[in-house]
XYZ file of C-alpha atoms in Angstrom:
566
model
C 19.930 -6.210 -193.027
C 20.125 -4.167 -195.928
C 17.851 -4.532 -198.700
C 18.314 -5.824 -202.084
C 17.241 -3.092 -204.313
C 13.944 -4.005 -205.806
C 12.508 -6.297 -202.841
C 9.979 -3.092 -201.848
C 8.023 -4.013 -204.931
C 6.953 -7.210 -203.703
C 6.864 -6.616 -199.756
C 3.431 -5.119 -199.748
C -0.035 -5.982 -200.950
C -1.817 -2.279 -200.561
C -4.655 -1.082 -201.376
C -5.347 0.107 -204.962
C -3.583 2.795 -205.945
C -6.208 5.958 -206.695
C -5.855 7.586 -209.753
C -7.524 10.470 -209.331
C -5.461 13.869 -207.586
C -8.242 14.434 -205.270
C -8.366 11.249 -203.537
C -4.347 10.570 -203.926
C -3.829 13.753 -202.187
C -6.266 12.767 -199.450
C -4.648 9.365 -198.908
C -1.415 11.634 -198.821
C -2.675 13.381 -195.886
C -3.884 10.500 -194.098
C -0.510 9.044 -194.324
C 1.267 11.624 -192.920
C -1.379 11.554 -189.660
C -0.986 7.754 -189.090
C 3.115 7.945 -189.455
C 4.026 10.954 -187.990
C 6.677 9.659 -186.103
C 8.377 9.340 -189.612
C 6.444 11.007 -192.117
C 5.706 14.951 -192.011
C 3.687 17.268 -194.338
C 4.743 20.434 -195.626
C 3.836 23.349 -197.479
C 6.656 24.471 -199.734
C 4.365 27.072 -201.751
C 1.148 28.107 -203.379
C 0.339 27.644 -206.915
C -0.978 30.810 -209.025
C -4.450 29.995 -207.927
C -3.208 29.650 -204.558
C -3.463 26.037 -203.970
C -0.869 24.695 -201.947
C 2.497 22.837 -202.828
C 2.272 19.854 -200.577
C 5.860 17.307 -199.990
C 6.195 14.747 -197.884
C 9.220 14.177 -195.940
C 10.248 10.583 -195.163
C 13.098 10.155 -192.240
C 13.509 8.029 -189.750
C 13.361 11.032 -187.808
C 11.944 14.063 -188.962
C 13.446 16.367 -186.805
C 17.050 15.594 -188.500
C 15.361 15.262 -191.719
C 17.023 18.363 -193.707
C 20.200 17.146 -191.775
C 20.223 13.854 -193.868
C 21.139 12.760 -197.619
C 18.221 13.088 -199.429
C 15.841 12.123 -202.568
C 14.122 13.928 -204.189
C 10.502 12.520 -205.942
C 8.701 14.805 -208.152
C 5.034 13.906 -210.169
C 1.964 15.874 -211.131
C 3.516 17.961 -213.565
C 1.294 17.657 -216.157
C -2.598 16.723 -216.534
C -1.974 14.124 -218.744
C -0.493 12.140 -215.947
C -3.274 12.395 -213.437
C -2.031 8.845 -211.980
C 1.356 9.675 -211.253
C 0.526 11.796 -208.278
C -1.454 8.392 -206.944
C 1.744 6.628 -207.820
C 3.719 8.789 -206.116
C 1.961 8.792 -202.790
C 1.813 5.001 -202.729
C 5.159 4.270 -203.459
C 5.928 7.173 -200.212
C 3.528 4.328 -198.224
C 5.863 1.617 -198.928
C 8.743 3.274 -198.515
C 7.914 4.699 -194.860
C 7.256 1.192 -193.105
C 10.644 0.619 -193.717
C 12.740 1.932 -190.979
C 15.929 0.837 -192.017
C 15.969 2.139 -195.154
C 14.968 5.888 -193.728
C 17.944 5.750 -191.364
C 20.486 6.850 -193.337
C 18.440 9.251 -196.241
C 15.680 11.062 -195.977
C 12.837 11.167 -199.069
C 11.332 14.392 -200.268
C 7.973 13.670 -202.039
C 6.243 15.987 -203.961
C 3.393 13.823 -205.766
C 1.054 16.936 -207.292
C 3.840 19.602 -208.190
C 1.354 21.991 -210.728
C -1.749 21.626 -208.673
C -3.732 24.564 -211.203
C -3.292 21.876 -214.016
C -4.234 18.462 -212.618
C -7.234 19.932 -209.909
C -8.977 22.296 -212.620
C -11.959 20.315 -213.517
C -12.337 21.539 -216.440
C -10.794 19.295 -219.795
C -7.888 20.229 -221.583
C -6.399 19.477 -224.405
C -3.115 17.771 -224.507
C -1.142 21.233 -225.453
C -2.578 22.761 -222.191
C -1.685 19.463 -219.842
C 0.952 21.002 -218.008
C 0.046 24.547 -218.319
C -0.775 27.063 -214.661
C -3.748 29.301 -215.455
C -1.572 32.073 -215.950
C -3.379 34.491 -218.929
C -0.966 34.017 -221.929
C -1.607 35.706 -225.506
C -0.762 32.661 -227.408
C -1.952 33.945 -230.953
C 0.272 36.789 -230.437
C -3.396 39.189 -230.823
C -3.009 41.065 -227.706
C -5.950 39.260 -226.041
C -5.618 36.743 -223.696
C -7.125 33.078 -223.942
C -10.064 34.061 -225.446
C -10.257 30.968 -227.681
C -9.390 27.874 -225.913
C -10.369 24.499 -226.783
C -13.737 23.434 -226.043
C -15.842 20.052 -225.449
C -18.779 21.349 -228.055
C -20.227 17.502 -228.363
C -20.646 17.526 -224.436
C -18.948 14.240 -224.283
C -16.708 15.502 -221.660
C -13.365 14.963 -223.603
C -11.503 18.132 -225.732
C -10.605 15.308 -228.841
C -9.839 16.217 -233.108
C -11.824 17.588 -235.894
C -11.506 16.968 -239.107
C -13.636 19.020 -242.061
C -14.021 17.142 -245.561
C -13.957 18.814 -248.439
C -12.981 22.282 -246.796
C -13.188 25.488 -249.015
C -10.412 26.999 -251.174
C -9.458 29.952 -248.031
C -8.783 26.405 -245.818
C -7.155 23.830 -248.178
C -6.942 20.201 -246.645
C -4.040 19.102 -245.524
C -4.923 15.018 -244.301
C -6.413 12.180 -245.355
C -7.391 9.030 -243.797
C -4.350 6.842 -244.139
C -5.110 3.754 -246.243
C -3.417 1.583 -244.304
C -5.387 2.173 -241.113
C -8.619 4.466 -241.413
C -8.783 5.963 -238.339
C -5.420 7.472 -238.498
C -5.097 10.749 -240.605
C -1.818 10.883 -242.479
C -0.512 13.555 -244.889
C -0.984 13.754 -248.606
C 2.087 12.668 -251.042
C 1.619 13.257 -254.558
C 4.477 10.424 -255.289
C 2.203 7.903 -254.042
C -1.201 9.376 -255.441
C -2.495 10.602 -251.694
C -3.897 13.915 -251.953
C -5.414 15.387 -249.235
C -8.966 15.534 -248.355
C -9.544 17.110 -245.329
C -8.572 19.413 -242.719
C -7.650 19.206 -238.633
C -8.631 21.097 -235.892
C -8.534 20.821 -232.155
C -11.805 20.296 -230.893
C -13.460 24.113 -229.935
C -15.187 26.840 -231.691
C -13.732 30.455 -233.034
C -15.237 31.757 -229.796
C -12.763 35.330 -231.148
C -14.229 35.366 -234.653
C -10.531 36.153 -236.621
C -11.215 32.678 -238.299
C -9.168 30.228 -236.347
C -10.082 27.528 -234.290
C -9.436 26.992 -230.633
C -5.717 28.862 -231.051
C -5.748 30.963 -227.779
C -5.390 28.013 -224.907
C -7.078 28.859 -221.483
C -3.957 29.604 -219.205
C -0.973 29.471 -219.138
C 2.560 28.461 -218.261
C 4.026 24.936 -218.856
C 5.551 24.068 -215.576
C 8.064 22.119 -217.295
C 8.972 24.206 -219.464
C 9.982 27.295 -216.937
C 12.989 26.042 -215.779
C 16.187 27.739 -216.632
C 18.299 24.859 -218.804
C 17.915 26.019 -222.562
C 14.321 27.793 -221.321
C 12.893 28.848 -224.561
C 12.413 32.795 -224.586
C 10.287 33.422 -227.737
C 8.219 30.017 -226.768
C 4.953 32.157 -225.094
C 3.512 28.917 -223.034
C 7.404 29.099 -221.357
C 6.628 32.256 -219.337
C 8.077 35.639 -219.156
C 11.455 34.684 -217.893
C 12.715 31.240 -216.191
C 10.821 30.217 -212.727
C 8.652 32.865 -213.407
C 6.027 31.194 -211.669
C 5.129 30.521 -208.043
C 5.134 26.877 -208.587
C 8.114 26.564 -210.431
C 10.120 29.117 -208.230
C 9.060 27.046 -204.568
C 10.522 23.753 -205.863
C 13.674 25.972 -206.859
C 14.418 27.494 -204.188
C 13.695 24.405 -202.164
C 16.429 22.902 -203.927
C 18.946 25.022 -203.404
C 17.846 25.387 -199.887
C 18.316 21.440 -199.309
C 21.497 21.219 -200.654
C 21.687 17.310 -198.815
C 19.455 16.089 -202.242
C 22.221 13.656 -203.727
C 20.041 12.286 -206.195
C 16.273 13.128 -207.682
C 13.188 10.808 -209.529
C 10.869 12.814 -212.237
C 7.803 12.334 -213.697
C 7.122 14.015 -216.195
C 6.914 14.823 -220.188
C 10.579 13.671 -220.787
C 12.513 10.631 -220.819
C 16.165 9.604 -220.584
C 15.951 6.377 -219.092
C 14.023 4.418 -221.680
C 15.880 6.599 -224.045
C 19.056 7.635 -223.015
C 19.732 11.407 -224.728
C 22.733 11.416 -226.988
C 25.561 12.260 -225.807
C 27.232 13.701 -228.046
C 24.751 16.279 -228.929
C 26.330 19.868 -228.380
C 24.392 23.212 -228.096
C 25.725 25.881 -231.081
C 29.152 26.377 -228.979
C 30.169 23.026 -229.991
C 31.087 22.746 -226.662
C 28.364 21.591 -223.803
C 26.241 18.999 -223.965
C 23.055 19.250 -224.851
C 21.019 16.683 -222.167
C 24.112 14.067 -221.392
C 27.806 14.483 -220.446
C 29.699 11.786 -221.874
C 31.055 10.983 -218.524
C 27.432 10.532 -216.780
C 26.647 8.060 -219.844
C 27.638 4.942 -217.730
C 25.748 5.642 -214.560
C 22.609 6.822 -216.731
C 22.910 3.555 -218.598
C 23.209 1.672 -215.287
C 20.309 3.112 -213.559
C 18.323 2.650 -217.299
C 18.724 -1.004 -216.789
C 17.806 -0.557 -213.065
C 14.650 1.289 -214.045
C 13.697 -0.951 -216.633
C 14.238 -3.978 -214.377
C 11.782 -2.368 -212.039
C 9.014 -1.002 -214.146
C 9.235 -3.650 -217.317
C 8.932 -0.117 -219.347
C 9.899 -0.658 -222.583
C 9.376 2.422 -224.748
C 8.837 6.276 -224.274
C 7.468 9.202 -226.420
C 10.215 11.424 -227.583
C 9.813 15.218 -226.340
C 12.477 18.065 -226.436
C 13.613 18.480 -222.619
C 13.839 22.426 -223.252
C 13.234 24.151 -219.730
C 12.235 20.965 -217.681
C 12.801 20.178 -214.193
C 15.105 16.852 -214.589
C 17.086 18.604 -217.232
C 17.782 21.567 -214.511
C 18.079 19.442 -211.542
C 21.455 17.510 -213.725
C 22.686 20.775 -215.653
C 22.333 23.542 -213.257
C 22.595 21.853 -209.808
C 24.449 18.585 -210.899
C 22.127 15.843 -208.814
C 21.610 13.003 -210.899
C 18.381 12.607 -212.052
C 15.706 10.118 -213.188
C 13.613 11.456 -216.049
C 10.817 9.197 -216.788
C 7.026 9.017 -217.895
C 6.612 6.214 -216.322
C 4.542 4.486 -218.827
C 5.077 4.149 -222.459
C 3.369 1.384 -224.681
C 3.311 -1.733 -223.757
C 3.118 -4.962 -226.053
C -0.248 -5.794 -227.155
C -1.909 -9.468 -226.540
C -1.056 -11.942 -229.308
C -4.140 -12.578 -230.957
C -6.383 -15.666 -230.104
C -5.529 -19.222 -231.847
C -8.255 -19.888 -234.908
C -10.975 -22.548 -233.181
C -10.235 -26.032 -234.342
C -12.197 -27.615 -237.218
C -15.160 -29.332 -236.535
C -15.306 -32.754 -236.011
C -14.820 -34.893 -239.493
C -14.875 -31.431 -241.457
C -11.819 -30.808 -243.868
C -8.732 -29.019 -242.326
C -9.201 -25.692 -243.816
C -6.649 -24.339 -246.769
C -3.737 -22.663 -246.111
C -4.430 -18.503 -246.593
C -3.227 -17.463 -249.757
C -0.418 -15.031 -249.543
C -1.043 -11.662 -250.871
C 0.474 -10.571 -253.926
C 2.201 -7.464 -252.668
C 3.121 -6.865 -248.580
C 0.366 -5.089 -246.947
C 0.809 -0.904 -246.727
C 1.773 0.349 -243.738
C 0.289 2.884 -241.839
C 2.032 6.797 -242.115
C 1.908 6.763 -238.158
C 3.425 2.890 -237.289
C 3.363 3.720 -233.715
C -0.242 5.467 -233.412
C -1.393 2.285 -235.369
C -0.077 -0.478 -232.537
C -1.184 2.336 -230.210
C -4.922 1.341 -232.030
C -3.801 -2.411 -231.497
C -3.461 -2.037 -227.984
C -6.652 -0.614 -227.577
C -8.865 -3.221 -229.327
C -7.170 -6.189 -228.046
C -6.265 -4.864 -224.369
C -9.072 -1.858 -223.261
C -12.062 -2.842 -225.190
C -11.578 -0.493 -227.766
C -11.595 2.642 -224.935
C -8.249 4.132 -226.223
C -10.025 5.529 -229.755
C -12.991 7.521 -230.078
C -14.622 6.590 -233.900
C -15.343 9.419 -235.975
C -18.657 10.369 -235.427
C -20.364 13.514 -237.522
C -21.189 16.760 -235.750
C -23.193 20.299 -237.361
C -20.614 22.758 -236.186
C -21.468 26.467 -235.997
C -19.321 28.105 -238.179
C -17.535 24.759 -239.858
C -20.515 23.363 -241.222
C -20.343 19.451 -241.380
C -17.320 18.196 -239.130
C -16.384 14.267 -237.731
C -15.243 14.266 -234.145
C -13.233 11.865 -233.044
C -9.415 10.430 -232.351
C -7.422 8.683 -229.334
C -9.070 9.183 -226.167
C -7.831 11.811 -223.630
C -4.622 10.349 -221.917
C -4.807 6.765 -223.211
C -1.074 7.680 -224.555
C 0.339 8.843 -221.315
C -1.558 7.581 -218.559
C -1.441 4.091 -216.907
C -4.359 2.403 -216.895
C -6.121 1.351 -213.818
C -4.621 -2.347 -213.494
C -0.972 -1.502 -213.950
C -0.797 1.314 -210.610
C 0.165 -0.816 -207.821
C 2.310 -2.355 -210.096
C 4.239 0.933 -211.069
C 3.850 2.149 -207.482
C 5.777 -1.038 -206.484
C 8.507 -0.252 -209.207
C 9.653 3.004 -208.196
C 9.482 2.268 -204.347
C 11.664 -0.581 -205.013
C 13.696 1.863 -207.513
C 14.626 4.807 -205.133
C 15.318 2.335 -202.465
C 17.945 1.388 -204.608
C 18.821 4.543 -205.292
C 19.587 5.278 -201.820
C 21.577 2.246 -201.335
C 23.482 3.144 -203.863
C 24.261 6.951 -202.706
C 27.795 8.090 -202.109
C 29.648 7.732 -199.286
C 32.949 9.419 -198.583
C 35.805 7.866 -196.793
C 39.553 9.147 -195.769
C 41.720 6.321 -196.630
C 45.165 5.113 -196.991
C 46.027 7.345 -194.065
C 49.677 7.818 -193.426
C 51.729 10.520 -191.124
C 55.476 10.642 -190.645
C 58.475 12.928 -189.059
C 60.816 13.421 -191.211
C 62.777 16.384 -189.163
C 61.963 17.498 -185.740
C 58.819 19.639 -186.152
C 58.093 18.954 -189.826
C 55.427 16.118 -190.402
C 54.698 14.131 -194.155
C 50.430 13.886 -194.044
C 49.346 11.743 -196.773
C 45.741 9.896 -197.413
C 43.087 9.721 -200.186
C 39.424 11.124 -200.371
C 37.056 7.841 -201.574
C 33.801 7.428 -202.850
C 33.051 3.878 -201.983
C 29.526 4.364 -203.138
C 27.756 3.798 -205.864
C 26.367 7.329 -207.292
C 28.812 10.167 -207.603
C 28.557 12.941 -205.471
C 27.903 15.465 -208.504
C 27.473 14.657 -212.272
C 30.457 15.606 -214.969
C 27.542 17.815 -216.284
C 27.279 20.150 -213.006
C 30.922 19.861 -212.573
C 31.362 21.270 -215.973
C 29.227 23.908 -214.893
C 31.058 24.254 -211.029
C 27.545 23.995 -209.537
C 27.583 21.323 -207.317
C 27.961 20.799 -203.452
C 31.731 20.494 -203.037
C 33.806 18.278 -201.098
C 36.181 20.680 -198.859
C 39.225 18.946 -197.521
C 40.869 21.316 -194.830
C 43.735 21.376 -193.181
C 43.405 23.219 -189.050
C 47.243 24.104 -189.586
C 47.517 27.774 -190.789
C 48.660 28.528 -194.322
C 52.033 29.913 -192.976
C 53.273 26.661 -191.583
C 52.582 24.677 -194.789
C 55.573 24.084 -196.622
C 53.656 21.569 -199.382
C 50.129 21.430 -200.112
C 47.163 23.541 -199.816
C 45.431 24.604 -196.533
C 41.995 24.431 -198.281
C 41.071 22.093 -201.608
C 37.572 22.035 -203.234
C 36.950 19.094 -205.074
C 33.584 20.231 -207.238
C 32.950 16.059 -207.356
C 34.048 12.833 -207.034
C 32.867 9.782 -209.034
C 31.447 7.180 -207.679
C 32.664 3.168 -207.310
C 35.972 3.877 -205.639
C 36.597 7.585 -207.219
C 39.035 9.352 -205.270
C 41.253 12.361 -204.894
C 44.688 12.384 -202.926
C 46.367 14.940 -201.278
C 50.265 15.020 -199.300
C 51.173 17.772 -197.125
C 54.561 19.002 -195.644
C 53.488 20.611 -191.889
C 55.851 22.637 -189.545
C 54.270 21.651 -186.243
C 55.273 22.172 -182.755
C 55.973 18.973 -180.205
C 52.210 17.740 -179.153
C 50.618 20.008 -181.785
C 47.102 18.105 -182.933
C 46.712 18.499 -186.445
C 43.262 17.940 -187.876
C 42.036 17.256 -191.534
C 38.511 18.147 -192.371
C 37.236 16.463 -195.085
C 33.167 18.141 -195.695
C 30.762 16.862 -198.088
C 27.456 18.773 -196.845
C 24.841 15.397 -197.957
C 27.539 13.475 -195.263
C 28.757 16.170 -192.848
C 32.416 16.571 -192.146
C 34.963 13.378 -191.244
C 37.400 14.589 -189.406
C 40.948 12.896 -188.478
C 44.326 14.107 -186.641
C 47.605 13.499 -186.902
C 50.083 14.572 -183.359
C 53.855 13.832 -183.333
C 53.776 12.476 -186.957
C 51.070 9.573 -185.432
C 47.842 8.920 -187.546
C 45.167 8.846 -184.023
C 43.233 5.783 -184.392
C 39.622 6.833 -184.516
C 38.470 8.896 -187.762
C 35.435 11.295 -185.820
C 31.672 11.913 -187.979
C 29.997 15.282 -187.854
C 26.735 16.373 -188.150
């Protein structure tokens, strides 16, 4: 029976999802020891520090695993998504008890994809989540992370600074917004704000030029190596695209697995919850920046599909400049899933007022105010502060509290807690483990599947034989997005003819077909063949994530059986 495509999410009750690397990775381990009938473990690579690249493979028979359409599931890019990796592993645990689903695609899983940045110990700061530990000279001073970010309160979190009152070689550039305290906005002299105070990322000027915490410990974004639009003046973007042993193992294993017909990401960009424009072009005027216009209706369709699953509603806005998802559409044309899997949600309504007491006087309407309330510079870092008092106790901000810096003098410490923007919290994992099980089981339900059709072989002299018949997608997804076609990057679909060329009097002996779109997309193709009395003629038709369909024709008769291929 096939499955509907979001019934996975409610077809277990698991244990709780970990959120912590370590133990996810343990539990990933585990997994592939208790199912290894269907579920293998292997080591694609070694980070810079030499920690290992872990996937698990998912097929109802690992042996013919690489010989199967495929998934592809990448987390742990980043350490300011330490859950996804959890996430990742548990939705791999619902998806392997389900036989029927692994019979026809196999699932690549790579839950903890930058190891160096989510098992360091030590805290970063939010510009060095996603970074290797790569030495990078980010002041451009010819020294090499010799002033990184520090925790110098010891609370074991890298947060903000800000200095009141600086002096005249540091003018301030904030002020605490009126609207909402805890929030720093910039000055405008329209409006009578002038600013008060300056920022820094918590740390110390360990180097002594007179700058604060500007020389990051490590390193190389991982998502930001990648060869689509890679930035080459942007230092935390490495030397040259997949410059890095991470980066360069999931690469290659790409292109070595050329079955992967469609991928998930977790990462620092979006284009689910916000679908990139597609009209955007790069300074050609000519290719699209993230979106094809012709991939806008399946990136819409599995938008609503993902939102249906997850309930996400919102996503932080990044540039997808050298990222994995943007590579895995542009350069090898698999359609991909971009999300960060959690974006703010909809704070609780507040609580009713408590009814009068008994026989006291219905209290007076409130007074409306005589001008509308000012709103905060930063609207969505403000509801990000509602969230957190009404929904985690008040655990997402950490108030301002003073500190005797070394060289600063008098500083306040303080801001949103370390990944309270990004990360899930600990009640919503199952829940968004659940979502994207149930989400790339639809996925592979809805993968393309070729099919010769409207098959039709006649005589029309004595040796010369009219072939006719039509190449079909009757599934869903197409078997390469307009974006890779553009770029004539995809896995083809070959449709070959056994007859030689010489005998062909209409029609070519070999076609490629860089893609075909999905939903009933199709290519047709009529051929005029001198053939002897008895001669078998056969028509290949290869799509590697399928194998090769092959059908003959003999004495200008279509033979009834249509033969599958490895």
């Amino acid at each position: 029976m096939m499955l509907t495509p979001f019934t996975l999410a409610a077809a277990f009750t698991l244990a709780e999802v970990s959120p912590n690397p370590v133990t996810a990775l343990e539990s990933m381990r585990s997994l592939a020891a208790s199912h290894s009938s269907h579920c293998a473990l292997r080591t694609i690579g070694h980070s810079l520090d030499g920690r290992p690249l872990e996937m698990l493979v998912l097929s109802e028979s690992i042996s013919a695993a690489d010989s199967r359409r495929a998934i592809l599931l990448v987390a742990g890019i980043d350490s300011e998504r330490p859950a996804s990796v959890g996430i990742l592993v548990d939705a791999a645990r619902r998806l392997v008890t389900d036989p029927e689903l692994m019979r026809g695609c196999t699932f690549y899983v790579l839950p903890c994809a930058n190891p160096d940045a989510l098992l360091d110990q030590a805290p970063r700061a939010p510009s060095g989540a996603g970074r290797n530990g790569r030495p990078v000279d980010d002041d451009r001073d010819r020294r090499t992370d010799e002033d990184p970010p520090s925790d110098i309160d010891g609370d074991g979190r890298i947060l903000t600074m800000r200095r009141l009152a600086p002096p005249a070689n540091d003018p301030p550039t904030h002020l605490p917004d009126p609207a909402e305290p805890r929030l720093m906005r910039g000055g405008d002299a329209a409006k009578g704000l002038r600013p008060t105070h300056t920022l820094y990322t918590e740390g110390l000027d360990s180097d002594g030029d007179g700058r604060i915490a500007e020389d990051d410990r490590g390193g190389v974004d991982y998502d930001r190596n990648f060869p689509h639009r890679w930035r080459e003046f942007d230092p935390v973007a490495g030397a040259f695209p997949l410059s890095e042993p991470e980066t360069r193992a999931l690469a290659q294993f790409v292109v070595d697995h050329p079955r992967i017909i469609a991928a998930f990401v977790v990462g620092r960009w979006d284009n689910v919850i916000t679908i990139p424009d597609s009209k955007a072009k790069d300074v050609t005027g000519k290719t699209p920046m993230a979106l094809h216009p012709d991939d806008q209706p399946t990136l819409e369709e599995l938008s609503r599909l993902w939102k249906e699953a997850s309930a996400q509603a919102r996503a932080a806005a990044v540039d997808p400049s050298g990222s994995l998802a943007l590579w895995l559409y542009v350069h090898r044309g698999i359609p991909t899933v971009a999300t960060q899997l959690y974006g703010r949600p909809d704070p609780s309504p507040l609580p009713p007022p408590p009814p009068p007491a008994e026989g006291a006087s219905p209290a007076p309407p409130p007074t409306p105010p005589a001008t509308a309330p000012a709103k905060p510079a930063d609207e969505e870092s403000a509801q990000w502060l509602v969230v957190s008092d009404r929904d985690r106790q008040g655990d997402g901000f950490v108030a301002w509290k003073p500190f005797d810096h070394p060289t600063l003098g008098r500083v306040e410490i303080g801001g949103f807690a370390p990944r309270f923007l990004t990360d899930p919290p600990a009640t919503e994992l199952d829940r968004l483990a659940g979502a994207v099980a149930a989400f790339t089981s639809g996925l592979a339900q809805r993968a393309p599947k070729l099919e010769v059709a409207n098959v039709t072989a006649r005589t029309i002299t004595p040796g010369l034989v009219e072939i006719e018949c039509e190449v079909v997608n009757g599934g869903w997804l197409p078997t390469a997005t307009a974006m890779g076609m553009m770029n004539k990057s995809p896995v083809p679909v070959i449709v070959q003819l056994s007859s030689p060329k010489q005998v062909l009097e209409h029609g070519r002996r070999v076609t490629i077909i860089d893609g075909i779109p999905g939903s009933g997309g199709r290519s047709s193709f009529r051929w005029l063949v001198r053939a002897q009395p008895g001669e078998k003629i056969a028509i290949d038709t290869r799509w590697m994530p399928q194998g090769t369909i092959r059908l003959s024709v003999i004495d200008g008769v279509v033979q009834p059986n249509q033969e599958v291929l490895p």
